[in-house]
Tab-separated table of N, CA and C in Angstrom:
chain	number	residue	atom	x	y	z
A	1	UNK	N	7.462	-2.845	-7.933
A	1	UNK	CA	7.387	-3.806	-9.022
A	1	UNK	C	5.921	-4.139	-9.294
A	2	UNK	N	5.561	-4.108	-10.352
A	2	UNK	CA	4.145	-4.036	-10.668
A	2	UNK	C	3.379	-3.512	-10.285
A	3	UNK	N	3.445	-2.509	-9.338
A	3	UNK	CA	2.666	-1.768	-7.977
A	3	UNK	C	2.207	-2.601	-7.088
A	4	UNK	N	2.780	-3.071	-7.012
A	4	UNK	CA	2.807	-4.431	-5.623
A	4	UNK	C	3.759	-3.384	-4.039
A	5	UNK	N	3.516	-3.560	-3.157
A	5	UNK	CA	3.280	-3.585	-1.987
A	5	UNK	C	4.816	-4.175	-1.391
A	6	UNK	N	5.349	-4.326	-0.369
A	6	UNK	CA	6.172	-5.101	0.059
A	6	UNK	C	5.487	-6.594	0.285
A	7	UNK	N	4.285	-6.136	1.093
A	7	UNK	CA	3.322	-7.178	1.593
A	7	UNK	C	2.897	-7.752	0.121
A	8	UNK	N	2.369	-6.952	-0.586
A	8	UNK	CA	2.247	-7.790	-1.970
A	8	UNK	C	3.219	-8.660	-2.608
A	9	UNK	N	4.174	-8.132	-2.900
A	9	UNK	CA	5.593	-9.310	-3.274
A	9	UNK	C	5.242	-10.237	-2.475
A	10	UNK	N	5.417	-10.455	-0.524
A	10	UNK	CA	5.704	-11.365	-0.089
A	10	UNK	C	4.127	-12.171	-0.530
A	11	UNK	N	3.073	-11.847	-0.717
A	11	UNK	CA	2.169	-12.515	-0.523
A	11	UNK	C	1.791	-13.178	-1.989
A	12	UNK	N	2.581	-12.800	-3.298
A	12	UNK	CA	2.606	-13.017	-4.241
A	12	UNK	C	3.417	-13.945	-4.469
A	13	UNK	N	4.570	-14.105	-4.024
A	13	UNK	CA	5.701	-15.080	-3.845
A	13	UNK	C	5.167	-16.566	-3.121
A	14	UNK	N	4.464	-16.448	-2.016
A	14	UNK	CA	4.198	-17.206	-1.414
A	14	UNK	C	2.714	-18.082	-2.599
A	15	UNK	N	1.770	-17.367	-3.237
A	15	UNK	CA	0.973	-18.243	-3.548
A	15	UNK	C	1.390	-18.910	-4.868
A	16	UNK	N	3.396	-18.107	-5.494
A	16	UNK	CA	3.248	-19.166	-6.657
A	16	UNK	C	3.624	-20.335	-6.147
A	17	UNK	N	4.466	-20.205	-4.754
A	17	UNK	CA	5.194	-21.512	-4.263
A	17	UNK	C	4.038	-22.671	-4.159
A	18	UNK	N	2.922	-22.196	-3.482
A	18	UNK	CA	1.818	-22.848	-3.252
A	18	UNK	C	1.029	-23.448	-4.234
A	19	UNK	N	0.893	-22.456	-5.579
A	19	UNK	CA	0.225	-23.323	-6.737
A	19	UNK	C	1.508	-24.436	-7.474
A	20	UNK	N	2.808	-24.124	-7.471
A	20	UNK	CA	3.629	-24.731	-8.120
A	20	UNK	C	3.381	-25.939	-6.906
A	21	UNK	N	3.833	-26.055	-5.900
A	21	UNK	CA	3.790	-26.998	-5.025
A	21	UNK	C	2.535	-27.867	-5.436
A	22	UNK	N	1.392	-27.409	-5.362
A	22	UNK	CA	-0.156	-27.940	-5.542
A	22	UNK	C	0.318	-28.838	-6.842
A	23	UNK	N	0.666	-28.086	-7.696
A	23	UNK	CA	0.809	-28.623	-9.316
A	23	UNK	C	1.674	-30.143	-8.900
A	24	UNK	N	2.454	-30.236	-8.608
A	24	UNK	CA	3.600	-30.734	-8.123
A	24	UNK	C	2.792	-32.099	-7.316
A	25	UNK	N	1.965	-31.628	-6.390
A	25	UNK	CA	1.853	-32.836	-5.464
A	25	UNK	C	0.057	-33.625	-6.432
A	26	UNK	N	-0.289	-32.759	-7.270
A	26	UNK	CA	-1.526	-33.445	-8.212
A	26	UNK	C	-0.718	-34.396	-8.935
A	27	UNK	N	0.400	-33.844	-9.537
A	27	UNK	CA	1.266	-34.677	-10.661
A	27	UNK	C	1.720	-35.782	-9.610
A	28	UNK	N	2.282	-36.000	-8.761
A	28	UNK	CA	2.622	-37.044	-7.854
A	28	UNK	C	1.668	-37.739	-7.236
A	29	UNK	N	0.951	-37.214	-6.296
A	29	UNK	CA	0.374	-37.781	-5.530
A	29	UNK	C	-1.938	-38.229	-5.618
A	30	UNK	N	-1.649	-36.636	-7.196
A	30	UNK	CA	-3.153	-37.226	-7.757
A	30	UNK	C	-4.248	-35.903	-6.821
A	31	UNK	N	-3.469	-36.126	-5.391
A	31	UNK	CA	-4.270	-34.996	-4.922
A	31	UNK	C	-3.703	-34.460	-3.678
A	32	UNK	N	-4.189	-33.729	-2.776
A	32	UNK	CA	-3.303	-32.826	-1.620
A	32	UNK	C	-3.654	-33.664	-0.510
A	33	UNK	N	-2.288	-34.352	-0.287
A	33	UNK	CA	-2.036	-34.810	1.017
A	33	UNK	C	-1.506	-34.645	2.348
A	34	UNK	N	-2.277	-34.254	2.978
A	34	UNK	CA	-1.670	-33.334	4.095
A	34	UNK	C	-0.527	-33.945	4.892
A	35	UNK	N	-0.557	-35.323	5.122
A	35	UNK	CA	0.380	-35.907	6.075
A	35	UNK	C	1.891	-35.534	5.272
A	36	UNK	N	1.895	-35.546	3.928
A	36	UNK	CA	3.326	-36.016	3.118
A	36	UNK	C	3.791	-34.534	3.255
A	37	UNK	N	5.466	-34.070	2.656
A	37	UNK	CA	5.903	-32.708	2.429
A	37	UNK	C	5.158	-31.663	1.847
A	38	UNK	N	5.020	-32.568	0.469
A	38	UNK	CA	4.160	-31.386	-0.374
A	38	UNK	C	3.388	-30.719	0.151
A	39	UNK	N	2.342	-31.607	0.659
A	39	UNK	CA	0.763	-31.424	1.422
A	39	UNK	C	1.167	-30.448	1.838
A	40	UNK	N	2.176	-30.350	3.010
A	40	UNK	CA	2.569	-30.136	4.327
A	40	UNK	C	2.761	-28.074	3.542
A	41	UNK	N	3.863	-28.303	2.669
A	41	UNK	CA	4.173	-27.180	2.237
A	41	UNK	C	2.756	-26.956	1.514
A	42	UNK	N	1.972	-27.427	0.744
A	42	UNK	CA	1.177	-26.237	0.306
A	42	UNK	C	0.378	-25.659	1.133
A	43	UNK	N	-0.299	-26.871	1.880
A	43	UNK	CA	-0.995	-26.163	2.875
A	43	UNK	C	-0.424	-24.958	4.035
A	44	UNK	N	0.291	-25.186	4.191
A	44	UNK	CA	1.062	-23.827	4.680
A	44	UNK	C	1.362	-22.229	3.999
A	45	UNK	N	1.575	-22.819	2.986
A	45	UNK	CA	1.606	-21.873	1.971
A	45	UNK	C	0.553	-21.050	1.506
A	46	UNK	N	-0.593	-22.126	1.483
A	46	UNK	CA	-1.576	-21.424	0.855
A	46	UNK	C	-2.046	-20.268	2.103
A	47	UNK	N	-2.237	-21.343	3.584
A	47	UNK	CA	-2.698	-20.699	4.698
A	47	UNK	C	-2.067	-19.242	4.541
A	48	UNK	N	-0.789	-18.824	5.072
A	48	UNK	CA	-0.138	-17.728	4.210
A	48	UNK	C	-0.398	-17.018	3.632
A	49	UNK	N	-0.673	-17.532	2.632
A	49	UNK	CA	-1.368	-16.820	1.195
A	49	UNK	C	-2.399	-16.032	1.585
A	50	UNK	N	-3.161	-16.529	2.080
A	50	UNK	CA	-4.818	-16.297	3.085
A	50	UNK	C	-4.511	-15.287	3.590
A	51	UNK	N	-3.816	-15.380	4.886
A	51	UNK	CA	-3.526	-14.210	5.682
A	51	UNK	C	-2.821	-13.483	5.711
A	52	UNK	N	-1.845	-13.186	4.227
A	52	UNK	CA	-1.166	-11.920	3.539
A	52	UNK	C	-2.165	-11.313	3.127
A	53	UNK	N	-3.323	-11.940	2.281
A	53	UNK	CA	-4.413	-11.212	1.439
A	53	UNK	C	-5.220	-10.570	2.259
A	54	UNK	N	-5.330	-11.088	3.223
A	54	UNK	CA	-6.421	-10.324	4.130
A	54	UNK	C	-5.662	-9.100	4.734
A	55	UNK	N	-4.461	-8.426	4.643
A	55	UNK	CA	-4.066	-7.715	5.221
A	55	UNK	C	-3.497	-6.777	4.152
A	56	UNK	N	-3.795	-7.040	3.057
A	56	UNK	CA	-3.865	-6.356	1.798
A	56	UNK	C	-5.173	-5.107	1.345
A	57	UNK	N	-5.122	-3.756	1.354
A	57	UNK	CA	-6.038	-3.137	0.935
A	57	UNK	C	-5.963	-2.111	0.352
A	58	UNK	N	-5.350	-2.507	-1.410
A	58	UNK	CA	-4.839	-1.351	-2.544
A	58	UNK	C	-6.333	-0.824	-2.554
A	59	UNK	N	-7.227	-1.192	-2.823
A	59	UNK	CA	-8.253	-0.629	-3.030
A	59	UNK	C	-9.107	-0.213	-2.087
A	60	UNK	N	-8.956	-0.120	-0.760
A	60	UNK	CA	-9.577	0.045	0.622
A	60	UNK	C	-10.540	-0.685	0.720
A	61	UNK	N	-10.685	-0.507	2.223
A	61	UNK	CA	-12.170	-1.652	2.191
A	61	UNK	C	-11.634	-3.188	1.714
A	62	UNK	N	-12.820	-4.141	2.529
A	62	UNK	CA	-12.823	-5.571	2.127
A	62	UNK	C	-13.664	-5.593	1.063
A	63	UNK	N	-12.520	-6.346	-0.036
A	63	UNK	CA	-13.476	-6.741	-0.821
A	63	UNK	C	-13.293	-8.382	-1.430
A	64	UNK	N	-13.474	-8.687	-2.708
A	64	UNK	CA	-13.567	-9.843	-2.973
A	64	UNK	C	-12.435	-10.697	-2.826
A	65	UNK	N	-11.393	-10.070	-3.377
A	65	UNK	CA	-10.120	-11.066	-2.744
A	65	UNK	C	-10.163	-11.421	-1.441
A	66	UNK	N	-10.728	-10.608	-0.611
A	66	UNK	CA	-10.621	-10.579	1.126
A	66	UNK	C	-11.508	-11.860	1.257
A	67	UNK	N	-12.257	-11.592	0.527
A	67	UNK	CA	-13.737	-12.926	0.633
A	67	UNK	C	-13.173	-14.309	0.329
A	68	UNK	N	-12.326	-14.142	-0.923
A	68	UNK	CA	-11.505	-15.816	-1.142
A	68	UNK	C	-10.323	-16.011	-0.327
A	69	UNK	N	-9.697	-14.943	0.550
A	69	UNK	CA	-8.980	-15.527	1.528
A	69	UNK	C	-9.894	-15.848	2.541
A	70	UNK	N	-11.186	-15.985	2.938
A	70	UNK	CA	-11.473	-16.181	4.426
A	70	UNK	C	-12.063	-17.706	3.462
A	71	UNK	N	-12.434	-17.694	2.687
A	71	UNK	CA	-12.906	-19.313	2.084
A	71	UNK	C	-11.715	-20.177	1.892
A	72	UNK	N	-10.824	-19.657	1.471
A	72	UNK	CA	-9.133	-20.251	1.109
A	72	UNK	C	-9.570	-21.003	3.048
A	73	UNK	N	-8.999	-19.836	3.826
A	73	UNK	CA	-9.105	-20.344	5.306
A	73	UNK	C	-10.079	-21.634	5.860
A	74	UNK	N	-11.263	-21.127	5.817
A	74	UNK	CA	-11.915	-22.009	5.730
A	74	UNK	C	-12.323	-23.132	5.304
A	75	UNK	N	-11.951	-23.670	3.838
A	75	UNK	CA	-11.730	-25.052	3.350
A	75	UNK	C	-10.730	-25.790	3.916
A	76	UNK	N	-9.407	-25.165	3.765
A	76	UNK	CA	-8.043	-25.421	4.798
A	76	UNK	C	-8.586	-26.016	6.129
A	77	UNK	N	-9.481	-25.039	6.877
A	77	UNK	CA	-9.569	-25.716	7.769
A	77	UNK	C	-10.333	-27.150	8.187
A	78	UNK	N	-11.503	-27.004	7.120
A	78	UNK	CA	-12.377	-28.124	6.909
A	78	UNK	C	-12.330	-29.182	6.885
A	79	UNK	N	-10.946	-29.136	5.280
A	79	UNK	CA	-10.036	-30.179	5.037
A	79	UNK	C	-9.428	-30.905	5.975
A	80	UNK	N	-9.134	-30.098	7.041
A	80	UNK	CA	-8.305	-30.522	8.121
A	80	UNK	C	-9.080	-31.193	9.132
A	81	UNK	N	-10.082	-30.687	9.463
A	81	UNK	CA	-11.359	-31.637	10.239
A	81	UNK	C	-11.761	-32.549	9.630
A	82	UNK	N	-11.943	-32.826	8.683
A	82	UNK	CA	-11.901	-34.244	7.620
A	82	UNK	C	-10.651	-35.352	7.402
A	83	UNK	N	-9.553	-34.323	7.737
A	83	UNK	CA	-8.325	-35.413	7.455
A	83	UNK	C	-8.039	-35.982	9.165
A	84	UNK	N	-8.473	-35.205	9.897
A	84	UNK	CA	-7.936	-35.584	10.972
A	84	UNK	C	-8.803	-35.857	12.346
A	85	UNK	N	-10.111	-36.289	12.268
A	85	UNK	CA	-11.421	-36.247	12.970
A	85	UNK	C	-11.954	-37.748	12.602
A	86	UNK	N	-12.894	-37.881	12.845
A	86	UNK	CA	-14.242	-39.033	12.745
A	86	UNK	C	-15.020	-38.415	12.419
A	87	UNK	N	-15.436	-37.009	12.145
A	87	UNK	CA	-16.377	-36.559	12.374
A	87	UNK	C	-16.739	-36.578	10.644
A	88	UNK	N	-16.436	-36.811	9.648
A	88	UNK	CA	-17.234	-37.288	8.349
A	88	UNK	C	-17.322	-38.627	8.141
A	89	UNK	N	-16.722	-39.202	8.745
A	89	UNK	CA	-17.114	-40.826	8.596
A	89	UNK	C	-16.339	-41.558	7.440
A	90	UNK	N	-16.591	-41.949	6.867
A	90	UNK	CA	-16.381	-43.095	5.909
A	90	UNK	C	-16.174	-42.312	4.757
A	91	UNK	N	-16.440	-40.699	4.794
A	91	UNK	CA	-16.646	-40.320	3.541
A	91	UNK	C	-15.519	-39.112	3.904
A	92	UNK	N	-14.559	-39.286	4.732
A	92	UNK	CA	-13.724	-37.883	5.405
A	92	UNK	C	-12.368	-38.287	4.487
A	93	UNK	N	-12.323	-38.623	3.360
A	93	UNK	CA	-11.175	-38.550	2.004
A	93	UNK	C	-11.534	-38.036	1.216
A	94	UNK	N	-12.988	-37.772	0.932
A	94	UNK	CA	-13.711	-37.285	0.163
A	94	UNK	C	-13.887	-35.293	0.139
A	95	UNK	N	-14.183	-35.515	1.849
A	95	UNK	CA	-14.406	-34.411	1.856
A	95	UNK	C	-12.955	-33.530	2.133
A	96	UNK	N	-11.990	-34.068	2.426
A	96	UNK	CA	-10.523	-33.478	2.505
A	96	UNK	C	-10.451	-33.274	1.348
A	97	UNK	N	-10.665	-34.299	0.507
A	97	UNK	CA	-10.008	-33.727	-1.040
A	97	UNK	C	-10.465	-32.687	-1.489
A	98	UNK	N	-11.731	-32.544	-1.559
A	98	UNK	CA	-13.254	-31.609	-1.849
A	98	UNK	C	-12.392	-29.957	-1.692
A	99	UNK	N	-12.716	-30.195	-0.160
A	99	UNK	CA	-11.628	-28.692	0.543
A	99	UNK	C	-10.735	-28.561	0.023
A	100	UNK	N	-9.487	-29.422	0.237
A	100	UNK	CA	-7.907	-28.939	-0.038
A	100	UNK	C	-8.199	-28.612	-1.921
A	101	UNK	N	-8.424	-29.476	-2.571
A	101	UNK	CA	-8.487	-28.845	-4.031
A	101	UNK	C	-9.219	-28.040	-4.450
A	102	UNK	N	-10.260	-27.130	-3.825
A	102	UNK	CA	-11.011	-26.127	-3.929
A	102	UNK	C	-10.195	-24.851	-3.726
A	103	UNK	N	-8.947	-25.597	-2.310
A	103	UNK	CA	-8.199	-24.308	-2.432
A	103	UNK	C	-6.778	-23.872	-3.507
A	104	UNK	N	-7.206	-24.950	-4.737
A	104	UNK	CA	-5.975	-24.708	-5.551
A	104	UNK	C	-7.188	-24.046	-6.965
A	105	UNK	N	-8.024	-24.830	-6.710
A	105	UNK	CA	-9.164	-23.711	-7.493
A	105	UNK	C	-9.209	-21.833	-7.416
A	106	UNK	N	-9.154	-21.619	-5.754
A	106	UNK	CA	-9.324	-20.323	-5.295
A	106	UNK	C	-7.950	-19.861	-6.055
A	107	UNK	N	-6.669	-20.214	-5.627
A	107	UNK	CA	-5.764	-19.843	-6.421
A	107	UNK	C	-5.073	-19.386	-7.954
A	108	UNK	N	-5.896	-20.220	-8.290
A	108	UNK	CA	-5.851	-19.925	-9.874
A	108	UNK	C	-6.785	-19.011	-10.519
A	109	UNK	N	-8.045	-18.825	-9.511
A	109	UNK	CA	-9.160	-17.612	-9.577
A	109	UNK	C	-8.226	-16.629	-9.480
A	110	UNK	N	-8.167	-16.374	-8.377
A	110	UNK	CA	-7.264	-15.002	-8.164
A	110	UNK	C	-5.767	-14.798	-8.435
A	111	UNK	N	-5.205	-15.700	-8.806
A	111	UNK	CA	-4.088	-15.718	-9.676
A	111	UNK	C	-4.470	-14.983	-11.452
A	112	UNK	N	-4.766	-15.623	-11.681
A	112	UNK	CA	-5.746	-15.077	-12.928
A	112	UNK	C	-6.166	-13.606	-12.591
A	113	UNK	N	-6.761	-13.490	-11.982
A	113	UNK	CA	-7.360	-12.049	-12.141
A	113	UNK	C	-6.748	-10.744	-12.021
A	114	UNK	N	-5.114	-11.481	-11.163
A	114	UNK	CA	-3.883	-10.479	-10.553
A	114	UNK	C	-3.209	-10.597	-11.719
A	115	UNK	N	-3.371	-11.493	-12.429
A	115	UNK	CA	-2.159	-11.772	-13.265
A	115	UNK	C	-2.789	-11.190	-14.420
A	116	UNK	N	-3.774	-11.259	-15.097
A	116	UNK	CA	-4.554	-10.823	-16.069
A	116	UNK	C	-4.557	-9.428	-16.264
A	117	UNK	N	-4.648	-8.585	-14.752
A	117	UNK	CA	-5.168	-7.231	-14.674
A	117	UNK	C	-4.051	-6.098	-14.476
A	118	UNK	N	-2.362	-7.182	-14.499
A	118	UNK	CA	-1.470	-6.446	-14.576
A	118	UNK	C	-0.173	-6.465	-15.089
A	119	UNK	N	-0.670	-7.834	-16.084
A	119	UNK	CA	0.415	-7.877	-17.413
A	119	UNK	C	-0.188	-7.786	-18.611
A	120	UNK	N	0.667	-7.364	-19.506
A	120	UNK	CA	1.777	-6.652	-19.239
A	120	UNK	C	1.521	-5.393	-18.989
A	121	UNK	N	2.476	-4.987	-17.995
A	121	UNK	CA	2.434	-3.519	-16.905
A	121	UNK	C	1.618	-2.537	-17.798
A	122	UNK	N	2.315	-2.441	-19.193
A	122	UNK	CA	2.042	-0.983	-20.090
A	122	UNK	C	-0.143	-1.516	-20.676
A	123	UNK	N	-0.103	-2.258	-21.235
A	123	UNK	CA	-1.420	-2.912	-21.568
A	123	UNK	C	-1.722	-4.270	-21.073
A	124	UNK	N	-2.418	-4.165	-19.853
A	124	UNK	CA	-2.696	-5.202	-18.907
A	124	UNK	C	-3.996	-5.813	-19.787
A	125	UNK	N	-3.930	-7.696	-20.068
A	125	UNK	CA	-4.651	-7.987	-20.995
A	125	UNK	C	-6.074	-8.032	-20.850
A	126	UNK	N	-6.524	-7.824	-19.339
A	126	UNK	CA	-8.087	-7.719	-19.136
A	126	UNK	C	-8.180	-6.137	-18.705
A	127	UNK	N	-8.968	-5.742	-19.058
A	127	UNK	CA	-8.899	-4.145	-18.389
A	127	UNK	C	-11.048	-3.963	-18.561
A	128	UNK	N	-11.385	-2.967	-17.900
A	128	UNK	CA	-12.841	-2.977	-17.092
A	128	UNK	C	-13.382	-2.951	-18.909
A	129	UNK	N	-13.162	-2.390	-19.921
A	129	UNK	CA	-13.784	-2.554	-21.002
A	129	UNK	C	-13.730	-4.257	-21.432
A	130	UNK	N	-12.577	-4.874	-21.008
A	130	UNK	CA	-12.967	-6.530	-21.438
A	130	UNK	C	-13.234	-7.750	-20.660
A	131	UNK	N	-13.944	-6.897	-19.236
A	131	UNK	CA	-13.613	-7.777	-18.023
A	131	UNK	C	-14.681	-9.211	-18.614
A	132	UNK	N	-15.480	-8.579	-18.883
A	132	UNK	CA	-16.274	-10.195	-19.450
A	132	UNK	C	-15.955	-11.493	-19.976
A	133	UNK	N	-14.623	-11.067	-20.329
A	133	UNK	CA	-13.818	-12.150	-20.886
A	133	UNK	C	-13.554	-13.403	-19.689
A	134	UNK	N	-13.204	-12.256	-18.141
A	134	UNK	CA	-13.094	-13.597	-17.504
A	134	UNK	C	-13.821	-14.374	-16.856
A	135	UNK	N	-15.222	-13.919	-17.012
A	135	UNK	CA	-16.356	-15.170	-17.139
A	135	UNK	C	-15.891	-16.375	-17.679
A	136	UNK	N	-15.330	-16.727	-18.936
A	136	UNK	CA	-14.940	-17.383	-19.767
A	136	UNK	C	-13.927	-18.431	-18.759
A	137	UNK	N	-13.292	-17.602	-18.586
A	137	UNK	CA	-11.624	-18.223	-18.027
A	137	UNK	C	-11.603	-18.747	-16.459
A	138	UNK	N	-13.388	-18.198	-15.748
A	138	UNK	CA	-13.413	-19.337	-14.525
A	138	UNK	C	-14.490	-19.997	-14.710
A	139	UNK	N	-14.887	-19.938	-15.310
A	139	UNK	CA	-15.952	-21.096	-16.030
A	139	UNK	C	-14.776	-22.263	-16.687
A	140	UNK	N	-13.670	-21.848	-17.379
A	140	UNK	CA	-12.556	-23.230	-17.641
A	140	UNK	C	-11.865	-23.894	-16.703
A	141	UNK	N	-12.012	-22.854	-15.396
A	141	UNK	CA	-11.125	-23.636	-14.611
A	141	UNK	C	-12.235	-24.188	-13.469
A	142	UNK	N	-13.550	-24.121	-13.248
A	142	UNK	CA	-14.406	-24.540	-12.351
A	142	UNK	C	-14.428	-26.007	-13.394
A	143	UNK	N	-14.665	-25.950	-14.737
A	143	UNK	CA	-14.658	-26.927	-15.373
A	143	UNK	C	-13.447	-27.906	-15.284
A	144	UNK	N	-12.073	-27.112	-15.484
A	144	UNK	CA	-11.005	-28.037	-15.359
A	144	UNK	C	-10.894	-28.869	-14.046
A	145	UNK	N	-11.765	-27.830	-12.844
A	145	UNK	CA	-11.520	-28.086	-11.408
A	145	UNK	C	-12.533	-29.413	-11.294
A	146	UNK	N	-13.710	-30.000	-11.658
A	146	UNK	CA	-14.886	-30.877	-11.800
A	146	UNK	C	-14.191	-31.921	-12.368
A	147	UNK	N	-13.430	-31.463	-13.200
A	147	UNK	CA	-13.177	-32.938	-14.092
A	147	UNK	C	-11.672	-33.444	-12.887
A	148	UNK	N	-10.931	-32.764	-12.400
A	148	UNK	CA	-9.959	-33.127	-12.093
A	148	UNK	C	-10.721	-33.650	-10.097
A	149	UNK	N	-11.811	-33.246	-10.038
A	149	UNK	CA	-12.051	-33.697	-8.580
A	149	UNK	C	-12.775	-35.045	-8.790
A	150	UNK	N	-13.269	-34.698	-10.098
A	150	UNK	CA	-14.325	-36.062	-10.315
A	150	UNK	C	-13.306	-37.479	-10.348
A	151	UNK	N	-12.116	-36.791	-11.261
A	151	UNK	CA	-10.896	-38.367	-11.522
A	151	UNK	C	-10.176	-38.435	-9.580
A	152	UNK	N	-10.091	-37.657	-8.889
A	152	UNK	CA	-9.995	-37.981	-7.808
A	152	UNK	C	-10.387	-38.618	-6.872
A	153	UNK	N	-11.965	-38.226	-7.195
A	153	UNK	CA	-12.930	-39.241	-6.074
A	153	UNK	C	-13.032	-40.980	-6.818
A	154	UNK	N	-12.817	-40.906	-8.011
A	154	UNK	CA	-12.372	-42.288	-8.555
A	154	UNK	C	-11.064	-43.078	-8.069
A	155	UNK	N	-10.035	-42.668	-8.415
A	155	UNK	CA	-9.056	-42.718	-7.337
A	155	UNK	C	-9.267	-43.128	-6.115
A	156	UNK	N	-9.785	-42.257	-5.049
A	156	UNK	CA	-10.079	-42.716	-3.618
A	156	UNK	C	-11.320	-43.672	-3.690
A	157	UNK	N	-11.790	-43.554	-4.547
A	157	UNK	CA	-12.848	-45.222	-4.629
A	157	UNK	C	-12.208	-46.632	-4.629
A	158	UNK	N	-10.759	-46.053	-5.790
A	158	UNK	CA	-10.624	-47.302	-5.771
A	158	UNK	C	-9.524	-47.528	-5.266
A	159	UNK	N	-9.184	-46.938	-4.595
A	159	UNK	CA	-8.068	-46.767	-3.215
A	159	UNK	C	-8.660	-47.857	-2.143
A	160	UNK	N	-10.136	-47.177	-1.981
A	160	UNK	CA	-10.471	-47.904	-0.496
A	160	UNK	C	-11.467	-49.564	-1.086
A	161	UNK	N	-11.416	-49.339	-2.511
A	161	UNK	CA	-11.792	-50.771	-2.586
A	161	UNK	C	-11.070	-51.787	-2.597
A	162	UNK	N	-9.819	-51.576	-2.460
A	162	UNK	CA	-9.062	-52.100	-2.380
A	162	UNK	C	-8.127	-52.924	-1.027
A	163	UNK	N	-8.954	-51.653	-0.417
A	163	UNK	CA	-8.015	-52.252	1.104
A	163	UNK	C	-8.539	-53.496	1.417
């Protein structure tokens, strides 16, 4: 199916659960909370996501997808030393959010670029003569991603001015 992989299906399956979930817990909860379900499921999901991709190699060799699963990993984990440490201080809501929504950023990068480069099957709508186009289209979502972290850290401002 699409020239997807077994491992591809499963690893394709798993990151829409993860962006739908993500979508899901922004609309509820504003941003990714690890303690609650959602959290719980995306972050799992995404983790997943991570380490299907890395074990993915249509094109041999590591390459850039391989690179946004070890950053996917790595924010995940960050996030998690921030949500669950002392070790950022006063500012460790900040930096959880920072991480965990960076990794719904990574998702929609490479969602986009899978999704772009192989629908529809017969004329896939980005192909190497129009790849420039998706300059465009993560430049909207680094933008969509700024504006939606910026109304977050407002949020947790006035979350904790409150206590």
């Amino acid at each position: 199916m699409f020239g997807l992989t077994g491992l591809g299906v499963v690893h394709t399956a798993l990151s829409l659960v993860a962006i739908v979930t993500g979508a899901c817990a922004f609309a509820r909860d504003k941003l990714i909370v690890p303690r609650n379900k959602l959290g719980k499921l995306y972050l799992a999901t995404t983790l997943l996501t991570a380490a299907t991709g890395l074990m993915i190699f249509r094109h041999g060799g590591f390459r850039i997808g391989h690179w946004f699963a070890v950053l996917t990993l790595l924010a995940v984990a960050l996030g998690t030393v921030a949500a669950i440490t002392p070790l950022f201080g006063r500012a460790a809501r900040y930096f959880a959010t920072f991480f965990y929504s960076s990794t719904m950023l990574i998702h929609l990068i490479t969602g986009s670029a899978e999704t772009l480069t192989r629908l529809p099957p017969t004329a896939p709508l980005i192909t190497a003569a129009n790849a420039y186009l998706f300059k465009d289209i993560i430049g909207g979502l680094v933008l969509a991603f700024l504006a939606a972290l910026a109304a977050q850290f407002r949020l947790i401002h006035k979350q904790d001015s409150n206590a």
